[in-house]
JSON list of C-alpha atoms in Angstrom, two decimals:
[
{"chain": "A", "resi": 1382, "resn": "MET", "atom": "CA", "xyz": [88.00, -9.38, 33.35]},
{"chain": "A", "resi": 1383, "resn": "GLU", "atom": "CA", "xyz": [85.65, -8.20, 36.07]},
{"chain": "A", "resi": 1384, "resn": "ASP", "atom": "CA", "xyz": [83.76, -9.92, 38.87]},
{"chain": "A", "resi": 1385, "resn": "SER", "atom": "CA", "xyz": [81.40, -7.02, 39.48]},
{"chain": "A", "resi": 1386, "resn": "SER", "atom": "CA", "xyz": [81.61, -3.61, 37.88]},
{"chain": "A", "resi": 1387, "resn": "ALA", "atom": "CA", "xyz": [80.01, -0.29, 38.71]},
{"chain": "A", "resi": 1388, "resn": "PRO", "atom": "CA", "xyz": [76.26, -0.24, 37.95]},
{"chain": "A", "resi": 1389, "resn": "PHE", "atom": "CA", "xyz": [75.19, 0.15, 34.32]},
{"chain": "A", "resi": 1390, "resn": "GLU", "atom": "CA", "xyz": [72.02, 1.81, 33.10]},
{"chain": "A", "resi": 1391, "resn": "TRP", "atom": "CA", "xyz": [70.11, -1.36, 32.20]},
{"chain": "A", "resi": 1392, "resn": "PRO", "atom": "CA", "xyz": [66.81, -1.08, 30.29]},
{"chain": "A", "resi": 1393, "resn": "ILE", "atom": "CA", "xyz": [64.95, -3.30, 32.75]},
{"chain": "A", "resi": 1394, "resn": "ASP", "atom": "CA", "xyz": [61.16, -2.91, 32.57]},
{"chain": "A", "resi": 1395, "resn": "ASP", "atom": "CA", "xyz": [59.06, -2.27, 35.66]},
{"chain": "A", "resi": 1396, "resn": "GLU", "atom": "CA", "xyz": [57.41, -5.71, 35.55]},
{"chain": "A", "resi": 1397, "resn": "THR", "atom": "CA", "xyz": [60.76, -7.48, 35.68]},
{"chain": "A", "resi": 1398, "resn": "GLU", "atom": "CA", "xyz": [61.83, -5.27, 38.57]},
{"chain": "A", "resi": 1399, "resn": "ILE", "atom": "CA", "xyz": [58.72, -6.40, 40.45]},
{"chain": "A", "resi": 1400, "resn": "VAL", "atom": "CA", "xyz": [59.52, -10.07, 39.82]},
{"chain": "A", "resi": 1401, "resn": "LEU", "atom": "CA", "xyz": [63.15, -9.60, 40.90]},
{"chain": "A", "resi": 1402, "resn": "SER", "atom": "CA", "xyz": [62.04, -7.76, 44.03]},
{"chain": "A", "resi": 1403, "resn": "ARG", "atom": "CA", "xyz": [59.68, -10.54, 45.06]},
{"chain": "A", "resi": 1404, "resn": "ILE", "atom": "CA", "xyz": [62.32, -13.23, 44.56]},
{"chain": "A", "resi": 1405, "resn": "ARG", "atom": "CA", "xyz": [64.90, -11.21, 46.50]},
{"chain": "A", "resi": 1406, "resn": "LYS", "atom": "CA", "xyz": [62.60, -10.96, 49.49]},
{"chain": "A", "resi": 1407, "resn": "LYS", "atom": "CA", "xyz": [63.09, -14.73, 49.89]},
{"chain": "A", "resi": 1408, "resn": "GLY", "atom": "CA", "xyz": [66.50, -15.29, 48.31]},
{"chain": "A", "resi": 1409, "resn": "LYS", "atom": "CA", "xyz": [68.93, -14.02, 45.67]},
{"chain": "A", "resi": 1410, "resn": "ALA", "atom": "CA", "xyz": [68.37, -13.32, 41.97]},
{"chain": "A", "resi": 1411, "resn": "TRP", "atom": "CA", "xyz": [70.40, -12.28, 38.93]},
{"chain": "A", "resi": 1412, "resn": "ILE", "atom": "CA", "xyz": [69.57, -11.50, 35.30]},
{"chain": "A", "resi": 1413, "resn": "VAL", "atom": "CA", "xyz": [71.56, -13.75, 32.96]},
{"chain": "A", "resi": 1414, "resn": "GLY", "atom": "CA", "xyz": [71.93, -14.80, 29.34]},
{"chain": "A", "resi": 1415, "resn": "GLY", "atom": "CA", "xyz": [71.39, -13.21, 25.96]},
{"chain": "A", "resi": 1416, "resn": "TRP", "atom": "CA", "xyz": [69.48, -10.19, 27.24]},
{"chain": "A", "resi": 1417, "resn": "VAL", "atom": "CA", "xyz": [72.58, -9.05, 29.17]},
{"chain": "A", "resi": 1418, "resn": "ARG", "atom": "CA", "xyz": [74.73, -9.47, 26.05]},
{"chain": "A", "resi": 1419, "resn": "ASP", "atom": "CA", "xyz": [72.30, -7.55, 23.81]},
{"chain": "A", "resi": 1420, "resn": "SER", "atom": "CA", "xyz": [71.95, -4.73, 26.32]},
{"chain": "A", "resi": 1421, "resn": "LEU", "atom": "CA", "xyz": [75.73, -4.28, 26.44]},
{"chain": "A", "resi": 1422, "resn": "LEU", "atom": "CA", "xyz": [75.72, -4.06, 22.65]},
{"chain": "A", "resi": 1423, "resn": "GLY", "atom": "CA", "xyz": [73.20, -1.25, 22.92]},
{"chain": "A", "resi": 1424, "resn": "VAL", "atom": "CA", "xyz": [70.55, -3.03, 20.88]},
{"chain": "A", "resi": 1425, "resn": "LYS", "atom": "CA", "xyz": [66.94, -3.62, 21.84]},
{"chain": "A", "resi": 1426, "resn": "SER", "atom": "CA", "xyz": [66.87, -7.29, 22.73]},
{"chain": "A", "resi": 1427, "resn": "ILE", "atom": "CA", "xyz": [64.13, -9.53, 21.34]},
{"chain": "A", "resi": 1428, "resn": "ILE", "atom": "CA", "xyz": [65.21, -12.11, 23.91]},
{"chain": "A", "resi": 1429, "resn": "ASP", "atom": "CA", "xyz": [63.15, -12.48, 27.07]},
{"chain": "A", "resi": 1430, "resn": "ILE", "atom": "CA", "xyz": [64.86, -11.66, 30.34]},
{"chain": "A", "resi": 1431, "resn": "ASP", "atom": "CA", "xyz": [66.09, -14.83, 32.05]},
{"chain": "A", "resi": 1432, "resn": "ILE", "atom": "CA", "xyz": [66.58, -14.92, 35.80]},
{"chain": "A", "resi": 1433, "resn": "THR", "atom": "CA", "xyz": [68.65, -17.26, 37.94]},
{"chain": "A", "resi": 1434, "resn": "THR", "atom": "CA", "xyz": [68.18, -17.69, 41.68]},
{"chain": "A", "resi": 1435, "resn": "ASN", "atom": "CA", "xyz": [69.32, -19.71, 44.68]},
{"chain": "A", "resi": 1436, "resn": "LEU", "atom": "CA", "xyz": [65.68, -20.63, 45.38]},
{"chain": "A", "resi": 1437, "resn": "LYS", "atom": "CA", "xyz": [64.35, -24.05, 44.36]},
{"chain": "A", "resi": 1438, "resn": "PRO", "atom": "CA", "xyz": [61.46, -24.43, 41.85]},
{"chain": "A", "resi": 1439, "resn": "THR", "atom": "CA", "xyz": [58.93, -25.21, 44.57]},
{"chain": "A", "resi": 1440, "resn": "GLU", "atom": "CA", "xyz": [59.91, -22.03, 46.41]},
{"chain": "A", "resi": 1441, "resn": "ILE", "atom": "CA", "xyz": [59.46, -19.95, 43.25]},
{"chain": "A", "resi": 1442, "resn": "VAL", "atom": "CA", "xyz": [55.99, -21.40, 42.69]},
{"chain": "A", "resi": 1443, "resn": "LYS", "atom": "CA", "xyz": [55.02, -20.39, 46.23]},
{"chain": "A", "resi": 1444, "resn": "ILE", "atom": "CA", "xyz": [55.95, -16.81, 45.39]},
{"chain": "A", "resi": 1445, "resn": "PHE", "atom": "CA", "xyz": [54.21, -16.91, 41.99]},
{"chain": "A", "resi": 1446, "resn": "PRO", "atom": "CA", "xyz": [51.28, -19.39, 42.22]},
{"chain": "A", "resi": 1447, "resn": "ASP", "atom": "CA", "xyz": [50.37, -19.10, 38.52]},
{"chain": "A", "resi": 1448, "resn": "SER", "atom": "CA", "xyz": [53.80, -20.34, 37.49]},
{"chain": "A", "resi": 1449, "resn": "ILE", "atom": "CA", "xyz": [54.59, -23.65, 35.80]},
{"chain": "A", "resi": 1450, "resn": "ILE", "atom": "CA", "xyz": [57.55, -25.90, 36.59]},
{"chain": "A", "resi": 1451, "resn": "ILE", "atom": "CA", "xyz": [59.00, -26.72, 33.16]},
{"chain": "A", "resi": 1452, "resn": "ASN", "atom": "CA", "xyz": [61.79, -29.02, 34.27]},
{"chain": "A", "resi": 1453, "resn": "GLU", "atom": "CA", "xyz": [62.23, -29.59, 37.99]},
{"chain": "A", "resi": 1454, "resn": "ASN", "atom": "CA", "xyz": [65.44, -31.60, 37.50]},
{"chain": "A", "resi": 1455, "resn": "PHE", "atom": "CA", "xyz": [67.08, -28.62, 35.83]},
{"chain": "A", "resi": 1456, "resn": "GLY", "atom": "CA", "xyz": [65.41, -26.15, 38.19]},
{"chain": "A", "resi": 1457, "resn": "THR", "atom": "CA", "xyz": [63.46, -24.27, 35.52]},
{"chain": "A", "resi": 1458, "resn": "VAL", "atom": "CA", "xyz": [60.18, -22.49, 36.21]},
{"chain": "A", "resi": 1459, "resn": "LEU", "atom": "CA", "xyz": [58.07, -20.39, 33.84]},
{"chain": "A", "resi": 1460, "resn": "VAL", "atom": "CA", "xyz": [57.02, -17.54, 36.09]},
{"chain": "A", "resi": 1461, "resn": "ARG", "atom": "CA", "xyz": [53.65, -16.08, 35.14]},
{"chain": "A", "resi": 1462, "resn": "VAL", "atom": "CA", "xyz": [52.34, -12.95, 36.79]},
{"chain": "A", "resi": 1463, "resn": "LYS", "atom": "CA", "xyz": [49.07, -11.08, 36.47]},
{"chain": "A", "resi": 1464, "resn": "ASP", "atom": "CA", "xyz": [47.91, -8.85, 39.30]},
{"chain": "A", "resi": 1465, "resn": "GLU", "atom": "CA", "xyz": [47.21, -5.22, 40.19]},
{"chain": "A", "resi": 1466, "resn": "ASN", "atom": "CA", "xyz": [50.86, -4.28, 39.64]},
{"chain": "A", "resi": 1467, "resn": "ILE", "atom": "CA", "xyz": [51.22, -6.04, 36.28]},
{"chain": "A", "resi": 1468, "resn": "GLN", "atom": "CA", "xyz": [48.27, -5.29, 34.05]},
{"chain": "A", "resi": 1469, "resn": "PHE", "atom": "CA", "xyz": [48.79, -8.13, 31.57]},
{"chain": "A", "resi": 1470, "resn": "LEU", "atom": "CA", "xyz": [50.10, -11.68, 31.68]},
{"chain": "A", "resi": 1471, "resn": "LYS", "atom": "CA", "xyz": [53.85, -11.82, 31.24]},
{"chain": "A", "resi": 1472, "resn": "GLU", "atom": "CA", "xyz": [56.33, -14.66, 31.55]},
{"chain": "A", "resi": 1473, "resn": "TRP", "atom": "CA", "xyz": [59.91, -15.07, 32.74]},
{"chain": "A", "resi": 1474, "resn": "GLU", "atom": "CA", "xyz": [62.09, -18.18, 32.78]},
{"chain": "A", "resi": 1475, "resn": "VAL", "atom": "CA", "xyz": [63.55, -18.52, 36.27]},
{"chain": "A", "resi": 1476, "resn": "THR", "atom": "CA", "xyz": [66.18, -21.20, 36.88]},
{"chain": "A", "resi": 1477, "resn": "THR", "atom": "CA", "xyz": [67.88, -22.36, 40.06]},
{"chain": "A", "resi": 1478, "resn": "LEU", "atom": "CA", "xyz": [71.66, -21.89, 40.23]},
{"chain": "A", "resi": 1479, "resn": "ARG", "atom": "CA", "xyz": [73.31, -25.16, 39.28]},
{"chain": "A", "resi": 1480, "resn": "SER", "atom": "CA", "xyz": [76.43, -27.03, 38.23]},
{"chain": "A", "resi": 1481, "resn": "GLU", "atom": "CA", "xyz": [76.55, -29.83, 35.65]},
{"chain": "A", "resi": 1482, "resn": "SER", "atom": "CA", "xyz": [78.84, -32.76, 34.87]},
{"chain": "A", "resi": 1483, "resn": "ASN", "atom": "CA", "xyz": [79.23, -35.69, 32.45]},
{"chain": "A", "resi": 1484, "resn": "TYR", "atom": "CA", "xyz": [77.60, -35.37, 29.02]},
{"chain": "A", "resi": 1485, "resn": "THR", "atom": "CA", "xyz": [77.33, -38.99, 27.88]},
{"chain": "A", "resi": 1486, "resn": "ASP", "atom": "CA", "xyz": [75.05, -38.20, 24.93]},
{"chain": "A", "resi": 1487, "resn": "GLY", "atom": "CA", "xyz": [77.00, -35.08, 23.97]},
{"chain": "A", "resi": 1488, "resn": "ARG", "atom": "CA", "xyz": [73.98, -32.89, 24.65]},
{"chain": "A", "resi": 1489, "resn": "ARG", "atom": "CA", "xyz": [72.55, -33.04, 28.18]},
{"chain": "A", "resi": 1490, "resn": "PRO", "atom": "CA", "xyz": [74.35, -33.41, 31.52]},
{"chain": "A", "resi": 1491, "resn": "ASP", "atom": "CA", "xyz": [74.07, -36.71, 33.38]},
{"chain": "A", "resi": 1492, "resn": "THR", "atom": "CA", "xyz": [74.35, -34.93, 36.73]},
{"chain": "A", "resi": 1493, "resn": "VAL", "atom": "CA", "xyz": [72.82, -31.65, 37.86]},
{"chain": "A", "resi": 1494, "resn": "ASN", "atom": "CA", "xyz": [73.43, -30.17, 41.30]},
{"chain": "A", "resi": 1495, "resn": "PHE", "atom": "CA", "xyz": [71.66, -27.09, 42.62]},
{"chain": "A", "resi": 1496, "resn": "GLY", "atom": "CA", "xyz": [73.94, -24.53, 44.23]},
{"chain": "A", "resi": 1497, "resn": "ASP", "atom": "CA", "xyz": [74.28, -21.05, 45.69]},
{"chain": "A", "resi": 1498, "resn": "SER", "atom": "CA", "xyz": [77.09, -19.56, 43.59]},
{"chain": "A", "resi": 1499, "resn": "ILE", "atom": "CA", "xyz": [76.47, -17.32, 40.59]},
{"chain": "A", "resi": 1500, "resn": "PHE", "atom": "CA", "xyz": [80.11, -17.79, 39.58]},
{"chain": "A", "resi": 1501, "resn": "GLU", "atom": "CA", "xyz": [79.73, -21.56, 39.45]},
{"chain": "A", "resi": 1502, "resn": "ASP", "atom": "CA", "xyz": [76.52, -21.18, 37.48]},
{"chain": "A", "resi": 1503, "resn": "ILE", "atom": "CA", "xyz": [77.94, -18.94, 34.76]},
{"chain": "A", "resi": 1504, "resn": "SER", "atom": "CA", "xyz": [80.98, -21.23, 34.55]},
{"chain": "A", "resi": 1505, "resn": "ARG", "atom": "CA", "xyz": [78.80, -23.87, 32.87]},
{"chain": "A", "resi": 1506, "resn": "ARG", "atom": "CA", "xyz": [77.70, -21.50, 30.07]},
{"chain": "A", "resi": 1507, "resn": "ASP", "atom": "CA", "xyz": [78.86, -22.04, 26.51]},
{"chain": "A", "resi": 1508, "resn": "PHE", "atom": "CA", "xyz": [80.48, -18.75, 25.43]},
{"chain": "A", "resi": 1509, "resn": "THR", "atom": "CA", "xyz": [81.96, -15.85, 27.36]},
{"chain": "A", "resi": 1510, "resn": "ILE", "atom": "CA", "xyz": [79.48, -13.38, 25.84]},
{"chain": "A", "resi": 1511, "resn": "ASN", "atom": "CA", "xyz": [76.66, -15.47, 27.33]},
{"chain": "A", "resi": 1512, "resn": "ALA", "atom": "CA", "xyz": [78.37, -15.98, 30.70]},
{"chain": "A", "resi": 1513, "resn": "MET", "atom": "CA", "xyz": [77.55, -12.63, 32.27]},
{"chain": "A", "resi": 1514, "resn": "ALA", "atom": "CA", "xyz": [75.03, -11.63, 34.91]},
{"chain": "A", "resi": 1515, "resn": "ILE", "atom": "CA", "xyz": [73.51, -8.54, 36.52]},
{"chain": "A", "resi": 1516, "resn": "ASN", "atom": "CA", "xyz": [73.45, -8.38, 40.30]},
{"chain": "A", "resi": 1517, "resn": "ASN", "atom": "CA", "xyz": [70.92, -6.66, 42.57]},
{"chain": "A", "resi": 1518, "resn": "GLU", "atom": "CA", "xyz": [72.88, -3.39, 42.47]},
{"chain": "A", "resi": 1519, "resn": "GLY", "atom": "CA", "xyz": [72.98, -3.28, 38.67]},
{"chain": "A", "resi": 1520, "resn": "GLY", "atom": "CA", "xyz": [76.63, -4.32, 38.53]},
{"chain": "A", "resi": 1521, "resn": "LEU", "atom": "CA", "xyz": [77.93, -6.57, 35.76]},
{"chain": "A", "resi": 1522, "resn": "ILE", "atom": "CA", "xyz": [79.32, -9.94, 36.83]},
{"chain": "A", "resi": 1523, "resn": "ASP", "atom": "CA", "xyz": [81.80, -10.97, 34.14]},
{"chain": "A", "resi": 1524, "resn": "LYS", "atom": "CA", "xyz": [84.19, -13.64, 35.35]},
{"chain": "A", "resi": 1525, "resn": "PHE", "atom": "CA", "xyz": [85.37, -14.69, 31.89]},
{"chain": "A", "resi": 1526, "resn": "GLY", "atom": "CA", "xyz": [85.82, -11.39, 30.07]},
{"chain": "A", "resi": 1527, "resn": "GLY", "atom": "CA", "xyz": [82.68, -11.58, 27.94]},
{"chain": "A", "resi": 1528, "resn": "HIS", "atom": "CA", "xyz": [82.29, -7.80, 27.81]},
{"chain": "A", "resi": 1529, "resn": "ASP", "atom": "CA", "xyz": [85.79, -7.38, 26.39]},
{"chain": "A", "resi": 1530, "resn": "ASP", "atom": "CA", "xyz": [85.10, -10.14, 23.86]},
{"chain": "A", "resi": 1531, "resn": "LEU", "atom": "CA", "xyz": [81.97, -8.28, 22.77]},
{"chain": "A", "resi": 1532, "resn": "LYS", "atom": "CA", "xyz": [83.98, -5.12, 22.22]},
{"chain": "A", "resi": 1533, "resn": "LYS", "atom": "CA", "xyz": [86.52, -7.08, 20.15]},
{"chain": "A", "resi": 1534, "resn": "ASN", "atom": "CA", "xyz": [83.84, -9.08, 18.25]},
{"chain": "A", "resi": 1535, "resn": "ILE", "atom": "CA", "xyz": [85.28, -12.36, 19.49]},
{"chain": "A", "resi": 1536, "resn": "LEU", "atom": "CA", "xyz": [83.26, -15.53, 20.09]},
{"chain": "A", "resi": 1537, "resn": "ARG", "atom": "CA", "xyz": [85.14, -17.61, 22.67]},
{"chain": "A", "resi": 1538, "resn": "CYS", "atom": "CA", "xyz": [84.24, -20.63, 24.78]},
{"chain": "A", "resi": 1539, "resn": "VAL", "atom": "CA", "xyz": [84.12, -20.46, 28.55]},
{"chain": "A", "resi": 1540, "resn": "GLY", "atom": "CA", "xyz": [87.21, -22.29, 29.78]},
{"chain": "A", "resi": 1541, "resn": "ASN", "atom": "CA", "xyz": [88.69, -25.07, 27.67]},
{"chain": "A", "resi": 1542, "resn": "ALA", "atom": "CA", "xyz": [87.12, -25.09, 24.19]},
{"chain": "A", "resi": 1543, "resn": "ASN", "atom": "CA", "xyz": [87.73, -28.82, 23.72]},
{"chain": "A", "resi": 1544, "resn": "GLU", "atom": "CA", "xyz": [85.94, -29.70, 26.96]},
{"chain": "A", "resi": 1545, "resn": "ARG", "atom": "CA", "xyz": [83.11, -27.22, 26.41]},
{"chain": "A", "resi": 1546, "resn": "LEU", "atom": "CA", "xyz": [82.27, -28.28, 22.86]},
{"chain": "A", "resi": 1547, "resn": "SER", "atom": "CA", "xyz": [82.70, -31.97, 23.68]},
{"chain": "A", "resi": 1548, "resn": "GLU", "atom": "CA", "xyz": [79.98, -31.53, 26.32]},
{"chain": "A", "resi": 1549, "resn": "ASP", "atom": "CA", "xyz": [77.51, -30.25, 23.76]},
{"chain": "A", "resi": 1550, "resn": "SER", "atom": "CA", "xyz": [78.07, -31.07, 20.09]},
{"chain": "A", "resi": 1551, "resn": "LEU", "atom": "CA", "xyz": [75.13, -28.91, 19.06]},
{"chain": "A", "resi": 1552, "resn": "SER", "atom": "CA", "xyz": [76.93, -25.87, 20.42]},
{"chain": "A", "resi": 1553, "resn": "CYS", "atom": "CA", "xyz": [79.60, -26.53, 17.82]},
{"chain": "A", "resi": 1554, "resn": "LEU", "atom": "CA", "xyz": [77.08, -25.82, 15.08]},
{"chain": "A", "resi": 1555, "resn": "LEU", "atom": "CA", "xyz": [75.63, -22.83, 16.94]},
{"chain": "A", "resi": 1556, "resn": "TYR", "atom": "CA", "xyz": [79.18, -21.59, 17.46]},
{"chain": "A", "resi": 1557, "resn": "THR", "atom": "CA", "xyz": [79.82, -21.14, 13.74]},
{"chain": "A", "resi": 1558, "resn": "SER", "atom": "CA", "xyz": [76.26, -19.98, 13.04]},
{"chain": "A", "resi": 1559, "resn": "ASP", "atom": "CA", "xyz": [76.40, -17.24, 15.69]},
{"chain": "A", "resi": 1560, "resn": "ALA", "atom": "CA", "xyz": [79.79, -16.10, 14.45]},
{"chain": "A", "resi": 1561, "resn": "ALA", "atom": "CA", "xyz": [78.51, -15.75, 10.89]},
{"chain": "A", "resi": 1562, "resn": "ASP", "atom": "CA", "xyz": [75.27, -14.02, 11.86]},
{"chain": "A", "resi": 1563, "resn": "ASP", "atom": "CA", "xyz": [76.90, -11.51, 14.20]},
{"chain": "A", "resi": 1564, "resn": "SER", "atom": "CA", "xyz": [80.20, -11.03, 12.32]},
{"chain": "A", "resi": 1565, "resn": "LEU", "atom": "CA", "xyz": [82.11, -12.39, 15.30]},
{"chain": "A", "resi": 1566, "resn": "ARG", "atom": "CA", "xyz": [85.61, -13.79, 14.98]},
{"chain": "A", "resi": 1567, "resn": "VAL", "atom": "CA", "xyz": [85.96, -17.29, 16.36]},
{"chain": "A", "resi": 1568, "resn": "ASP", "atom": "CA", "xyz": [89.05, -17.71, 18.52]},
{"chain": "A", "resi": 1569, "resn": "LEU", "atom": "CA", "xyz": [91.80, -20.06, 17.29]},
{"chain": "A", "resi": 1570, "resn": "GLY", "atom": "CA", "xyz": [91.17, -22.77, 19.89]},
{"chain": "A", "resi": 1571, "resn": "GLY", "atom": "CA", "xyz": [87.51, -22.83, 18.97]},
{"chain": "A", "resi": 1572, "resn": "ARG", "atom": "CA", "xyz": [88.21, -23.09, 15.25]},
{"chain": "A", "resi": 1573, "resn": "ARG", "atom": "CA", "xyz": [90.39, -26.16, 15.77]},
{"chain": "A", "resi": 1574, "resn": "ILE", "atom": "CA", "xyz": [87.79, -27.91, 17.90]},
{"chain": "A", "resi": 1575, "resn": "ILE", "atom": "CA", "xyz": [84.99, -26.99, 15.46]},
{"chain": "A", "resi": 1576, "resn": "LYS", "atom": "CA", "xyz": [86.88, -28.63, 12.60]},
{"chain": "A", "resi": 1577, "resn": "LYS", "atom": "CA", "xyz": [87.50, -31.76, 14.69]},
{"chain": "A", "resi": 1578, "resn": "THR", "atom": "CA", "xyz": [83.95, -32.01, 16.00]},
{"chain": "A", "resi": 1579, "resn": "THR", "atom": "CA", "xyz": [82.37, -31.34, 12.59]},
{"chain": "A", "resi": 1580, "resn": "THR", "atom": "CA", "xyz": [84.40, -34.22, 11.17]},
{"chain": "A", "resi": 1581, "resn": "GLN", "atom": "CA", "xyz": [83.30, -36.49, 14.01]},
{"chain": "A", "resi": 1582, "resn": "LEU", "atom": "CA", "xyz": [79.65, -35.55, 13.51]},
{"chain": "A", "resi": 1583, "resn": "ALA", "atom": "CA", "xyz": [79.93, -36.24, 9.79]},
{"chain": "A", "resi": 1584, "resn": "ASP", "atom": "CA", "xyz": [81.54, -39.64, 10.43]},
{"chain": "A", "resi": 1585, "resn": "SER", "atom": "CA", "xyz": [78.84, -40.51, 12.95]},
{"chain": "A", "resi": 1586, "resn": "ARG", "atom": "CA", "xyz": [76.11, -39.52, 10.50]},
{"chain": "A", "resi": 1587, "resn": "GLY", "atom": "CA", "xyz": [77.69, -41.65, 7.83]},
{"chain": "A", "resi": 1588, "resn": "GLN", "atom": "CA", "xyz": [77.84, -44.68, 10.11]},
{"chain": "A", "resi": 1589, "resn": "THR", "atom": "CA", "xyz": [74.19, -44.22, 11.05]},
{"chain": "A", "resi": 1590, "resn": "SER", "atom": "CA", "xyz": [73.12, -43.98, 7.40]},
{"chain": "A", "resi": 1591, "resn": "ALA", "atom": "CA", "xyz": [75.02, -47.15, 6.53]},
{"chain": "A", "resi": 1592, "resn": "ARG", "atom": "CA", "xyz": [73.09, -49.25, 9.05]}
]
């Protein structure tokens, strides 16, 4: 497990470097999500680069006036840039660092709080292989051992599997789907919770159909 490793050689395009540089003139920024995972696997990612920052949506729009706030409550902005440095329109999803709590509907958090900690932000992610980030020096932030899990082909929840999958029932389905598609081995705790949650979802569906 590593909090920040020595810099990797990341295949970050020049346009993304420009966007990161502009954000970092006003605040902090990290690359997060599936693109980090795919890059560590050594495959060309078809996933767009996602960025997280300590800046609020309104501050991001001031930096990039052509941007669109997708969901201000969740701090998400679709950054759009087209100027002399970027010759064609390109988009990045930029989201404010946040923490979440209480998932009454089993899908979306009831409470969202913006923050300033990348560690707190990645702690809310679903799986360890998706809970990694790249800092401004190119170092890998990997609080939950996602890189090691990638090497071992293991799909594992961040923290307690029961709590994580109870927060988002849909992740339970994605959990098994991702494991099958990528030949990943689901950890034992996850398998137990998947079986339990799948049964609960089936029971719920049956009750709904009977009404």
